[in-house]
């Protein structure tokens, strides 16, 4: 019975690993190295690659800059409506991306909730590169804020207490104690957020459209290339997979590098 | 002069006590686990607020429930060494000691001079660039003490500073600590559950039981070495 269970569990695990690995293997087997290099210099591919990297990097920076204070507030303060804010922050993680894009249109489109005000300011978000960034920020923010808030909340209160008895103000404690001790969580959040922004599709195509060089990011270009240029689609997909793998590996490397921060300094008595 | 009257409900028991201590005096606050020793220190440090009462250090009123006065922990002239030292794990010994000086935005050379002097005083020069995790328990205790004293506090609070050490080290460090504390001009409140430590370190011993300082019918605290009242202002001469 026990042996049968082990075999069954092994088969199940193997099946899932195969399901995860086979599509990736198929991608890499589909294209020849010379095609890969040739397609990378294709103007449409290059434009999608550049746009994706630029917008994902920028939206990650925005998410970090705006998410840091919000994560700190959520981790350290109690305030009316905190639960609502927490749900709002986490919602994009479970929201269908096309619904998110549609909601963004209803809020920031020309006929949207803030359309007239944005128009008056000369800001046009739908179907622009700025719109791509807004869609990415919307979808990627929870991937940073949730781990960042958890990281802040897990900093041992004793260190903050000691900092205050050493005359440290709250901002000083934040930068010299809270931030460095939460760095692994913050880096993990930023990496995941960047990966999410890079892979964003549904909200982007709904809110920002699909214009080469302006709003056509790599996932959109893959989708378009599937109909006309299979080699191009494969090359773009391989680039996306490679970046995602690199991000994941850097995340693991960072985690290992910061292991010493995860708990109390081990104490030796002698 | 420290004058404190502290009342605070803590879970299922309440802390109600009065303390007085003069500059240069070391008050040993002795009691079993859960008697309210650490809470007393946290109340004095401003990490916890009394429900009622008053805390005055010299002319400064740190807390007064009657007037609503409350000075936050980072504005009190208090040095605090918690039981497990709580050294910042991401900073080396030098940066741990210099932390409070930098927090006050002192000039670079002043920070260096004072931090270097503190490291030398506690024999930590050769460990300056080590992380807390690379130090022995005795060395960590000295770093925690140096970090608190470099700020020149008027009130030093020590929470069972020897409890994290093994028995042999505890004996060695007790002598060193007695010498350091004996030379201080600030008020020291030393919390311990060990009578041996209390006798070796304190000028006066107060016994804390269930959040209170019980008094004999004579009015004396049973833990007090001198015949001074439990919260009496007069310090016994240092032995």
Short mmCIF file of C-alpha atoms in Angstrom, two decimals:
data_model
loop_
_atom_site.label_atom_id
_atom_site.label_comp_id
_atom_site.label_asym_id
_atom_site.label_seq_id
_atom_site.Cartn_x
_atom_site.Cartn_y
_atom_site.Cartn_z
CA UNK A 1 0.00 0.00 0.00
CA UNK A 2 2.77 2.36 1.03
CA UNK A 3 4.79 1.51 -2.09
CA UNK A 4 1.75 2.09 -4.30
CA UNK A 5 1.19 5.49 -2.71
CA UNK A 6 4.81 6.44 -3.26
CA UNK A 7 4.65 5.40 -6.92
CA UNK A 8 1.41 7.33 -7.36
CA UNK A 9 2.83 10.46 -5.73
CA UNK A 10 5.98 10.17 -7.85
CA UNK A 11 3.94 9.82 -11.02
CA UNK A 12 1.77 12.79 -10.11
CA UNK A 13 4.77 14.98 -9.34
CA UNK A 14 6.54 13.86 -12.51
CA UNK A 15 3.46 14.61 -14.60
CA UNK A 16 3.23 18.15 -13.25
CA UNK A 17 6.94 18.80 -13.75
CA UNK A 18 6.61 17.52 -17.32
CA UNK A 19 3.61 19.80 -17.88
CA UNK A 20 5.67 22.77 -16.69
CA UNK A 21 8.84 21.86 -18.55
CA UNK A 22 7.59 20.52 -21.89
CA UNK A 23 6.13 23.77 -23.28
CA UNK A 24 9.37 25.57 -22.45
CA UNK A 25 11.42 22.83 -24.07
CA UNK A 26 9.16 22.99 -27.14
CA UNK A 27 9.87 26.73 -27.43
CA UNK A 28 13.62 26.27 -27.33
CA UNK A 29 13.53 23.30 -29.72
CA UNK A 30 11.42 25.16 -32.25
CA UNK A 31 13.97 27.76 -33.25
CA UNK A 32 17.50 27.52 -34.67
CA UNK A 33 20.18 29.76 -33.10
CA UNK A 34 20.76 31.67 -36.36
CA UNK A 35 17.01 32.44 -36.63
CA UNK A 36 17.06 33.61 -33.01
CA UNK A 37 19.85 36.10 -33.71
CA UNK A 38 18.32 37.27 -36.98
CA UNK A 39 14.89 37.84 -35.49
CA UNK A 40 16.30 39.80 -32.54
CA UNK A 41 17.35 42.55 -34.95
CA UNK A 42 13.90 42.62 -36.60
CA UNK A 43 12.57 46.18 -36.03
CA UNK A 44 9.18 45.01 -34.69
CA UNK A 45 10.79 42.54 -32.28
CA UNK A 46 13.43 45.06 -31.19
CA UNK A 47 10.78 47.77 -30.63
CA UNK A 48 8.61 45.43 -28.53
CA UNK A 49 11.65 44.33 -26.53
CA UNK A 50 12.77 47.91 -25.87
CA UNK A 51 9.26 49.10 -24.98
CA UNK A 52 8.71 46.17 -22.63
CA UNK A 53 11.99 46.66 -20.80
CA UNK A 54 11.54 50.43 -20.50
CA UNK A 55 7.93 50.35 -19.32
CA UNK A 56 8.43 47.40 -16.95
CA UNK A 57 11.44 49.07 -15.36
CA UNK A 58 9.66 52.40 -15.02
CA UNK A 59 6.46 50.89 -13.64
CA UNK A 60 8.51 48.87 -11.12
CA UNK A 61 10.21 52.08 -9.98
CA UNK A 62 6.81 53.79 -9.61
CA UNK A 63 5.38 50.80 -7.74
CA UNK A 64 8.36 50.82 -5.35
CA UNK A 65 8.31 54.58 -4.77
CA UNK A 66 4.55 54.76 -4.12
CA UNK A 67 4.25 51.30 -2.59
CA UNK A 68 6.94 51.74 0.04
CA UNK A 69 5.07 54.31 2.17
CA UNK A 70 1.78 52.44 1.72
CA UNK A 71 3.37 49.13 2.77
CA UNK A 72 4.91 50.85 5.81
CA UNK A 73 1.55 52.33 6.82
CA UNK A 74 -0.21 48.98 6.40
CA UNK A 75 2.47 47.23 8.47
CA UNK A 76 2.78 49.70 11.32
CA UNK A 77 -0.47 51.63 11.72
CA UNK A 78 -4.09 50.97 12.48
CA UNK A 79 -6.52 53.32 10.79
CA UNK A 80 -10.17 53.34 9.79
CA UNK A 81 -10.70 51.54 6.51
CA UNK A 82 -7.41 49.65 6.71
CA UNK A 83 -9.08 46.38 5.73
CA UNK A 84 -10.62 48.04 2.69
CA UNK A 85 -7.22 49.38 1.60
CA UNK A 86 -5.69 45.92 2.07
CA UNK A 87 -8.38 44.32 -0.11
CA UNK A 88 -7.96 47.05 -2.74
CA UNK A 89 -4.22 46.47 -2.82
CA UNK A 90 -4.59 42.72 -3.24
CA UNK A 91 -7.51 42.81 -5.68
CA UNK A 92 -5.49 43.14 -8.93
CA UNK A 93 -3.84 39.80 -8.10
CA UNK A 94 -7.13 37.99 -8.57
CA UNK A 95 -8.88 40.36 -10.96
CA UNK A 96 -9.07 39.19 -14.63
CA UNK A 97 -6.61 41.54 -16.41
CA UNK A 98 -9.09 42.45 -19.15
CA UNK A 99 -11.55 43.54 -16.45
CA UNK A 100 -8.78 45.65 -14.92
CA UNK A 101 -8.08 47.24 -18.32
CA UNK A 102 -11.77 47.95 -18.86
CA UNK A 103 -12.03 49.51 -15.38
CA UNK A 104 -8.98 51.65 -16.14
CA UNK A 105 -10.71 52.85 -19.34
CA UNK A 106 -13.85 53.73 -17.39
CA UNK A 107 -11.76 55.67 -14.88
CA UNK A 108 -9.15 57.37 -17.06
CA UNK A 109 -10.60 57.17 -20.59
CA UNK A 110 -11.81 60.30 -22.41
CA UNK A 111 -15.39 59.66 -21.31
CA UNK A 112 -14.25 58.18 -18.01
CA UNK A 113 -14.56 59.29 -14.42
CA UNK A 114 -11.47 61.51 -14.53
CA UNK A 115 -11.31 61.88 -18.33
CA UNK A 116 -12.20 65.56 -18.43
CA UNK A 117 -9.77 66.51 -15.65
CA UNK A 118 -6.93 64.56 -17.28
CA UNK A 119 -7.77 66.17 -20.62
CA UNK A 120 -7.54 69.60 -19.00
CA UNK A 121 -4.08 68.68 -17.73
CA UNK A 122 -3.09 67.51 -21.21
CA UNK A 123 -2.72 63.91 -20.02
CA UNK A 124 -3.89 61.15 -22.32
CA UNK A 125 -3.56 57.71 -20.86
CA UNK A 126 -5.57 55.29 -23.04
CA UNK A 127 -3.74 54.02 -26.10
CA UNK A 128 -0.46 55.70 -25.13
CA UNK A 129 2.84 54.46 -23.70
CA UNK A 130 1.87 56.19 -20.44
CA UNK A 131 -1.25 54.00 -20.46
CA UNK A 132 0.96 50.91 -20.74
CA UNK A 133 2.80 52.02 -17.62
CA UNK A 134 -0.46 52.76 -15.75
CA UNK A 135 -1.81 49.31 -16.63
CA UNK A 136 1.44 47.67 -15.50
CA UNK A 137 1.50 49.64 -12.24
CA UNK A 138 -2.11 48.66 -11.55
CA UNK A 139 -1.45 44.96 -12.13
CA UNK A 140 2.04 44.76 -10.59
CA UNK A 141 1.59 46.88 -7.42
CA UNK A 142 0.24 44.07 -5.20
CA UNK A 143 3.26 41.90 -6.00
CA UNK A 144 5.43 44.52 -4.29
CA UNK A 145 3.16 45.95 -1.60
CA UNK A 146 2.10 42.67 -0.01
CA UNK A 147 5.61 41.23 0.54
CA UNK A 148 6.94 44.67 1.51
CA UNK A 149 4.23 45.09 4.18
CA UNK A 150 4.90 41.54 5.41
CA UNK A 151 8.64 42.33 5.52
CA UNK A 152 8.09 45.51 7.53
CA UNK A 153 5.71 43.73 9.91
CA UNK A 154 8.22 40.95 10.52
CA UNK A 155 11.02 43.28 11.69
CA UNK A 156 11.58 42.50 15.35
CA UNK A 157 9.97 45.24 17.45
CA UNK A 158 12.92 45.11 19.88
CA UNK A 159 15.23 46.74 17.34
CA UNK A 160 12.82 49.64 16.84
CA UNK A 161 12.41 50.03 20.60
CA UNK A 162 16.17 50.14 21.08
CA UNK A 163 16.50 52.64 18.23
CA UNK A 164 14.05 54.97 19.95
CA UNK A 165 15.92 54.74 23.28
CA UNK A 166 18.99 55.78 21.26
CA UNK A 167 17.14 59.02 20.32
CA UNK A 168 16.29 57.90 16.80
CA UNK A 169 13.28 59.55 15.19
CA UNK A 170 10.81 57.36 13.29
CA UNK A 171 12.21 58.34 9.85
CA UNK A 172 15.76 57.63 11.05
CA UNK A 173 14.70 54.23 12.40
CA UNK A 174 12.94 53.54 9.12
CA UNK A 175 16.01 54.15 6.99
CA UNK A 176 18.61 52.61 9.30
CA UNK A 177 16.71 49.71 10.87
CA UNK A 178 13.40 48.94 9.17
CA UNK A 179 14.56 49.27 5.56
CA UNK A 180 17.79 47.24 5.77
CA UNK A 181 16.16 44.50 7.84
CA UNK A 182 13.27 44.24 5.35
CA UNK A 183 15.51 44.38 2.29
CA UNK A 184 15.11 40.71 1.28
CA UNK A 185 11.30 41.09 1.24
CA UNK A 186 11.52 44.40 -0.62
CA UNK A 187 13.87 43.01 -3.26
CA UNK A 188 11.70 39.92 -3.68
CA UNK A 189 8.62 42.14 -4.07
CA UNK A 190 10.33 44.43 -6.58
CA UNK A 191 11.51 41.44 -8.64
CA UNK A 192 8.09 39.81 -8.70
CA UNK A 193 6.50 43.14 -9.50
CA UNK A 194 8.91 43.66 -12.42
CA UNK A 195 8.20 40.13 -13.73
CA UNK A 196 4.46 40.77 -13.53
CA UNK A 197 4.79 44.10 -15.36
CA UNK A 198 6.89 42.47 -18.05
CA UNK A 199 4.30 39.74 -18.62
CA UNK A 200 1.27 42.06 -18.51
CA UNK A 201 -1.12 41.45 -21.41
CA UNK A 202 -4.85 41.73 -20.74
CA UNK A 203 -5.01 45.12 -19.03
CA UNK A 204 -2.48 46.58 -21.46
CA UNK A 205 -4.27 45.54 -24.65
CA UNK A 206 -7.64 46.71 -23.27
CA UNK A 207 -6.46 50.04 -21.88
CA UNK A 208 -3.47 50.94 -24.02
CA UNK A 209 -4.14 49.10 -27.27
CA UNK A 210 -1.66 47.34 -29.51
CA UNK A 211 0.40 49.84 -31.51
CA UNK A 212 3.87 48.80 -32.54
CA UNK A 213 6.55 50.98 -30.96
CA UNK A 214 4.04 52.77 -28.69
CA UNK A 215 1.97 50.27 -26.78
CA UNK A 216 2.89 46.88 -28.23
CA UNK A 217 4.89 45.21 -25.47
CA UNK A 218 6.46 41.77 -25.87
CA UNK A 219 3.49 39.68 -24.72
CA UNK A 220 1.29 41.58 -27.19
CA UNK A 221 3.87 41.17 -29.94
CA UNK A 222 3.98 37.40 -29.29
CA UNK A 223 0.22 37.23 -29.64
CA UNK A 224 0.27 39.21 -32.90
CA UNK A 225 3.21 37.26 -34.34
CA UNK A 226 1.41 33.97 -33.76
CA UNK A 227 -0.85 34.82 -36.71
CA UNK A 228 1.77 35.94 -39.19
CA UNK A 229 5.32 35.17 -38.09
CA UNK A 230 5.70 32.02 -35.99
CA UNK A 231 9.50 32.31 -35.80
CA UNK A 232 9.16 35.86 -34.50
CA UNK A 233 6.65 34.70 -31.90
CA UNK A 234 9.02 31.95 -30.76
CA UNK A 235 11.96 34.32 -30.50
CA UNK A 236 9.96 36.85 -28.48
CA UNK A 237 8.66 34.07 -26.24
CA UNK A 238 12.20 32.78 -25.66
CA UNK A 239 13.38 36.27 -24.74
CA UNK A 240 10.47 36.63 -22.28
CA UNK A 241 11.15 33.23 -20.74
CA UNK A 242 14.87 34.02 -20.45
CA UNK A 243 14.18 37.31 -18.66
CA UNK A 244 11.71 35.61 -16.32
CA UNK A 245 14.22 32.87 -15.51
CA UNK A 246 16.93 35.48 -14.90
CA UNK A 247 14.60 37.37 -12.54
CA UNK A 248 13.73 34.18 -10.64
CA UNK A 249 17.38 33.16 -10.35
CA UNK A 250 18.37 36.61 -9.10
CA UNK A 251 15.58 36.36 -6.54
CA UNK A 252 16.97 33.07 -5.22
CA UNK A 253 20.48 34.46 -5.21
CA UNK A 254 19.31 37.55 -3.29
CA UNK A 255 17.47 35.40 -0.78
CA UNK A 256 20.59 33.32 -0.11
CA UNK A 257 22.68 36.48 0.24
CA UNK A 258 20.35 37.92 2.84
CA UNK A 259 19.82 34.80 4.91
CA UNK A 260 21.83 36.26 7.78
CA UNK A 261 19.24 38.96 8.23
CA UNK A 262 16.35 36.62 8.67
CA UNK A 263 16.63 36.19 12.41
CA UNK A 264 18.52 36.92 15.55
CA UNK A 265 22.25 36.89 15.44
CA UNK A 266 23.26 33.48 16.78
CA UNK A 267 24.77 33.93 20.20
CA UNK A 268 27.78 32.09 21.41
CA UNK A 269 28.52 32.24 25.09
CA UNK A 270 32.08 31.72 26.09
CA UNK B 1 16.91 62.31 41.14
CA UNK B 2 14.51 59.77 39.69
CA UNK B 3 11.00 59.85 41.08
CA UNK B 4 8.53 57.46 39.52
CA UNK B 5 5.06 56.35 40.43
CA UNK B 6 3.87 53.71 38.04
CA UNK B 7 0.45 52.13 37.63
CA UNK B 8 -0.22 49.94 34.66
CA UNK B 9 -2.57 47.04 33.99
CA UNK B 10 -0.67 44.20 32.33
CA UNK B 11 -2.78 41.25 31.30
CA UNK B 12 -4.12 39.63 34.43
CA UNK B 13 -2.06 41.58 36.93
CA UNK B 14 -1.34 45.20 37.54
CA UNK B 15 1.89 46.97 38.26
CA UNK B 16 1.71 49.50 41.07
CA UNK B 17 4.95 50.80 42.46
CA UNK B 18 6.94 53.85 43.39
CA UNK B 19 10.68 54.27 42.88
CA UNK B 20 13.19 56.89 43.90
CA UNK B 21 16.89 56.93 43.20
CA UNK B 22 19.66 59.49 43.42
CA UNK B 23 22.40 60.18 40.85
CA UNK B 24 25.24 57.67 41.16
CA UNK B 25 22.96 55.14 42.80
CA UNK B 26 22.40 51.64 41.46
CA UNK B 27 19.00 50.32 42.33
CA UNK B 28 18.70 46.55 42.02
CA UNK B 29 15.14 45.54 41.20
CA UNK B 30 14.82 41.87 42.04
CA UNK B 31 11.94 39.53 41.33
CA UNK B 32 10.81 36.29 39.78
CA UNK B 33 9.78 35.97 36.14
CA UNK B 34 6.47 37.72 35.53
CA UNK B 35 6.79 40.01 38.55
CA UNK B 36 6.82 43.11 36.33
CA UNK B 37 10.57 43.87 36.24
CA UNK B 38 10.88 44.33 32.48
CA UNK B 39 7.58 46.22 32.32
CA UNK B 40 8.94 48.64 34.95
CA UNK B 41 11.98 49.35 32.77
CA UNK B 42 9.83 49.75 29.65
CA UNK B 43 7.60 52.22 31.49
CA UNK B 44 10.63 54.24 32.61
CA UNK B 45 12.12 54.16 29.10
CA UNK B 46 8.89 55.38 27.49
CA UNK B 47 8.36 52.18 25.50
CA UNK B 48 5.15 51.64 27.45
CA UNK B 49 2.91 54.27 29.01
CA UNK B 50 1.55 54.04 32.55
CA UNK B 51 -2.23 54.14 32.97
CA UNK B 52 -1.68 56.47 35.88
CA UNK B 53 1.33 57.94 37.60
CA UNK B 54 4.26 60.23 37.09
CA UNK B 55 7.89 59.87 36.01
CA UNK B 56 10.34 62.66 36.75
CA UNK B 57 14.08 62.66 36.16
CA UNK B 58 15.56 65.71 37.86
CA UNK B 59 13.60 68.72 36.68
CA UNK B 60 12.23 66.95 33.62
CA UNK B 61 8.77 65.45 33.76
CA UNK B 62 8.78 62.46 31.41
CA UNK B 63 5.22 61.44 32.15
CA UNK B 64 2.41 62.86 34.19
CA UNK B 65 -1.06 61.39 33.84
CA UNK B 66 -2.53 64.33 35.74
CA UNK B 67 -1.34 66.94 33.26
CA UNK B 68 -1.15 64.69 30.18
CA UNK B 69 2.59 65.33 29.85
CA UNK B 70 4.45 62.64 27.92
CA UNK B 71 7.99 62.75 26.60
CA UNK B 72 8.52 60.06 23.90
CA UNK B 73 11.27 57.48 24.34
CA UNK B 74 13.55 59.17 21.82
CA UNK B 75 13.56 62.43 23.78
CA UNK B 76 14.39 60.89 27.17
CA UNK B 77 17.93 60.78 28.49
CA UNK B 78 17.77 57.06 29.07
CA UNK B 79 20.06 54.20 28.13
CA UNK B 80 18.44 50.78 27.86
CA UNK B 81 20.14 47.40 27.69
CA UNK B 82 17.49 44.72 27.11
CA UNK B 83 17.85 41.15 28.26
CA UNK B 84 18.97 39.82 24.87
CA UNK B 85 20.90 43.04 24.03
CA UNK B 86 19.02 43.50 20.71
CA UNK B 87 22.17 44.49 18.83
CA UNK B 88 21.34 45.51 15.27
CA UNK B 89 22.27 42.37 13.29
CA UNK B 90 22.94 44.24 10.04
CA UNK B 91 25.40 46.72 11.58
CA UNK B 92 28.91 46.02 12.79
CA UNK B 93 30.04 46.75 16.35
CA UNK B 94 31.23 50.27 15.51
CA UNK B 95 27.95 51.19 13.79
CA UNK B 96 25.94 49.71 16.65
CA UNK B 97 27.82 51.91 19.12
CA UNK B 98 27.65 54.98 16.86
CA UNK B 99 23.94 54.49 16.04
CA UNK B 100 22.55 56.89 18.65
CA UNK B 101 25.25 59.51 17.97
CA UNK B 102 24.42 59.50 14.27
CA UNK B 103 20.69 59.65 15.07
CA UNK B 104 21.38 62.94 16.83
CA UNK B 105 23.06 64.28 13.68
CA UNK B 106 26.36 64.88 15.48
CA UNK B 107 29.28 65.94 13.31
CA UNK B 108 31.32 63.10 11.80
CA UNK B 109 34.47 63.74 13.87
CA UNK B 110 32.40 63.92 17.09
CA UNK B 111 30.71 60.62 16.27
CA UNK B 112 34.11 59.03 15.58
CA UNK B 113 35.74 60.39 18.75
CA UNK B 114 32.93 59.35 21.06
CA UNK B 115 32.36 55.95 19.43
CA UNK B 116 36.11 55.21 19.44
CA UNK B 117 36.36 56.23 23.11
CA UNK B 118 33.43 53.95 24.01
CA UNK B 119 34.96 51.03 22.09
CA UNK B 120 38.28 51.52 23.87
CA UNK B 121 36.61 51.84 27.27
CA UNK B 122 34.89 48.49 26.81
CA UNK B 123 37.86 46.76 25.15
CA UNK B 124 36.06 46.43 21.85
CA UNK B 125 38.57 48.11 19.50
CA UNK B 126 39.60 44.90 17.80
CA UNK B 127 35.96 43.87 17.23
CA UNK B 128 34.86 47.17 15.69
CA UNK B 129 34.21 45.74 12.23
CA UNK B 130 32.64 42.49 13.36
CA UNK B 131 28.95 41.73 13.15
CA UNK B 132 27.11 40.89 16.41
CA UNK B 133 26.73 37.28 15.27
CA UNK B 134 30.51 36.93 15.34
CA UNK B 135 30.81 37.90 19.01
CA UNK B 136 30.61 35.88 22.20
CA UNK B 137 27.82 36.57 24.68
CA UNK B 138 30.14 38.57 26.95
CA UNK B 139 31.32 40.70 24.02
CA UNK B 140 27.74 41.32 22.89
CA UNK B 141 26.87 42.47 26.39
CA UNK B 142 29.76 44.97 26.34
CA UNK B 143 28.64 46.30 22.94
CA UNK B 144 25.11 46.80 24.26
CA UNK B 145 26.46 48.62 27.31
CA UNK B 146 28.80 50.77 25.19
CA UNK B 147 25.91 51.61 22.81
CA UNK B 148 23.77 52.79 25.73
CA UNK B 149 26.50 54.64 27.64
CA UNK B 150 28.00 56.46 24.65
CA UNK B 151 24.81 58.55 24.74
CA UNK B 152 25.70 59.72 28.29
CA UNK B 153 22.23 58.97 29.66
CA UNK B 154 21.06 60.29 33.02
CA UNK B 155 19.25 57.03 33.69
CA UNK B 156 20.62 53.61 32.72
CA UNK B 157 18.23 50.66 32.60
CA UNK B 158 19.67 47.15 32.58
CA UNK B 159 17.37 44.19 32.10
CA UNK B 160 19.01 40.98 33.37
CA UNK B 161 22.18 41.75 31.42
CA UNK B 162 23.90 38.52 32.51
CA UNK B 163 21.07 36.07 31.91
CA UNK B 164 22.14 35.33 28.33
CA UNK B 165 25.60 34.21 29.49
CA UNK B 166 26.75 30.83 30.72
CA UNK B 167 27.59 30.42 34.41
CA UNK B 168 31.36 30.80 34.05
CA UNK B 169 31.16 33.94 31.90
CA UNK B 170 28.51 35.38 34.21
CA UNK B 171 30.94 35.29 37.14
CA UNK B 172 33.67 37.06 35.15
CA UNK B 173 31.36 39.67 33.68
CA UNK B 174 29.68 40.40 37.02
CA UNK B 175 32.95 41.77 38.41
CA UNK B 176 33.60 43.89 35.30
CA UNK B 177 30.04 45.19 35.26
CA UNK B 178 30.21 46.12 38.94
CA UNK B 179 33.30 48.22 38.24
CA UNK B 180 31.73 49.95 35.22
CA UNK B 181 28.49 50.75 37.04
CA UNK B 182 30.37 51.82 40.17
CA UNK B 183 32.14 54.53 38.18
CA UNK B 184 28.95 55.96 36.65
CA UNK B 185 27.42 59.21 37.81
CA UNK B 186 24.02 58.44 36.32
CA UNK B 187 21.21 56.58 38.05
CA UNK B 188 21.14 52.86 37.26
CA UNK B 189 18.18 50.53 37.60
CA UNK B 190 19.41 46.95 37.41
CA UNK B 191 16.79 44.26 36.99
CA UNK B 192 17.68 40.72 38.02
CA UNK B 193 16.22 37.57 39.51
CA UNK B 194 19.53 36.70 41.17
CA UNK B 195 20.16 37.79 44.75
CA UNK B 196 23.89 37.31 44.17
CA UNK B 197 23.85 39.82 41.29
CA UNK B 198 21.61 42.21 43.18
CA UNK B 199 23.97 42.19 46.16
CA UNK B 200 27.08 42.56 44.02
CA UNK B 201 25.73 45.37 41.84
CA UNK B 202 23.09 47.30 43.77
CA UNK B 203 23.44 49.97 46.42
CA UNK B 204 19.89 49.19 47.31
CA UNK B 205 17.73 46.19 46.53
CA UNK B 206 14.01 46.33 45.92
CA UNK B 207 12.03 43.12 45.81
CA UNK B 208 9.23 43.11 43.26
CA UNK B 209 6.41 40.62 43.73
CA UNK B 210 3.34 40.44 41.48
CA UNK B 211 3.82 43.99 40.27
CA UNK B 212 4.22 45.44 43.75
CA UNK B 213 7.00 46.17 46.19
CA UNK B 214 5.77 44.52 49.38
CA UNK B 215 6.65 46.14 52.66
CA UNK B 216 7.24 44.55 56.06
CA UNK B 217 5.12 45.73 58.95
CA UNK B 218 8.12 47.89 59.84
CA UNK B 219 7.71 49.60 56.48
CA UNK B 220 10.88 48.09 54.99
CA UNK B 221 11.04 46.22 51.71
CA UNK B 222 12.19 42.67 52.53
CA UNK B 223 14.73 42.82 49.73
CA UNK B 224 16.29 46.06 50.83
CA UNK B 225 19.82 45.74 52.14
CA UNK B 226 19.64 49.00 53.96
CA UNK B 227 16.88 49.96 56.37
CA UNK B 228 15.68 52.56 53.88
CA UNK B 229 11.97 52.41 52.96
CA UNK B 230 11.22 50.50 49.78
CA UNK B 231 10.85 53.64 47.74
CA UNK B 232 12.91 55.79 50.02
CA UNK B 233 14.95 58.54 48.49
CA UNK B 234 18.13 58.01 50.50
CA UNK B 235 20.70 55.82 48.79
CA UNK B 236 22.87 53.53 50.82
CA UNK B 237 26.59 54.15 50.39
CA UNK B 238 28.14 52.00 47.69
CA UNK B 239 29.93 49.07 49.24
#
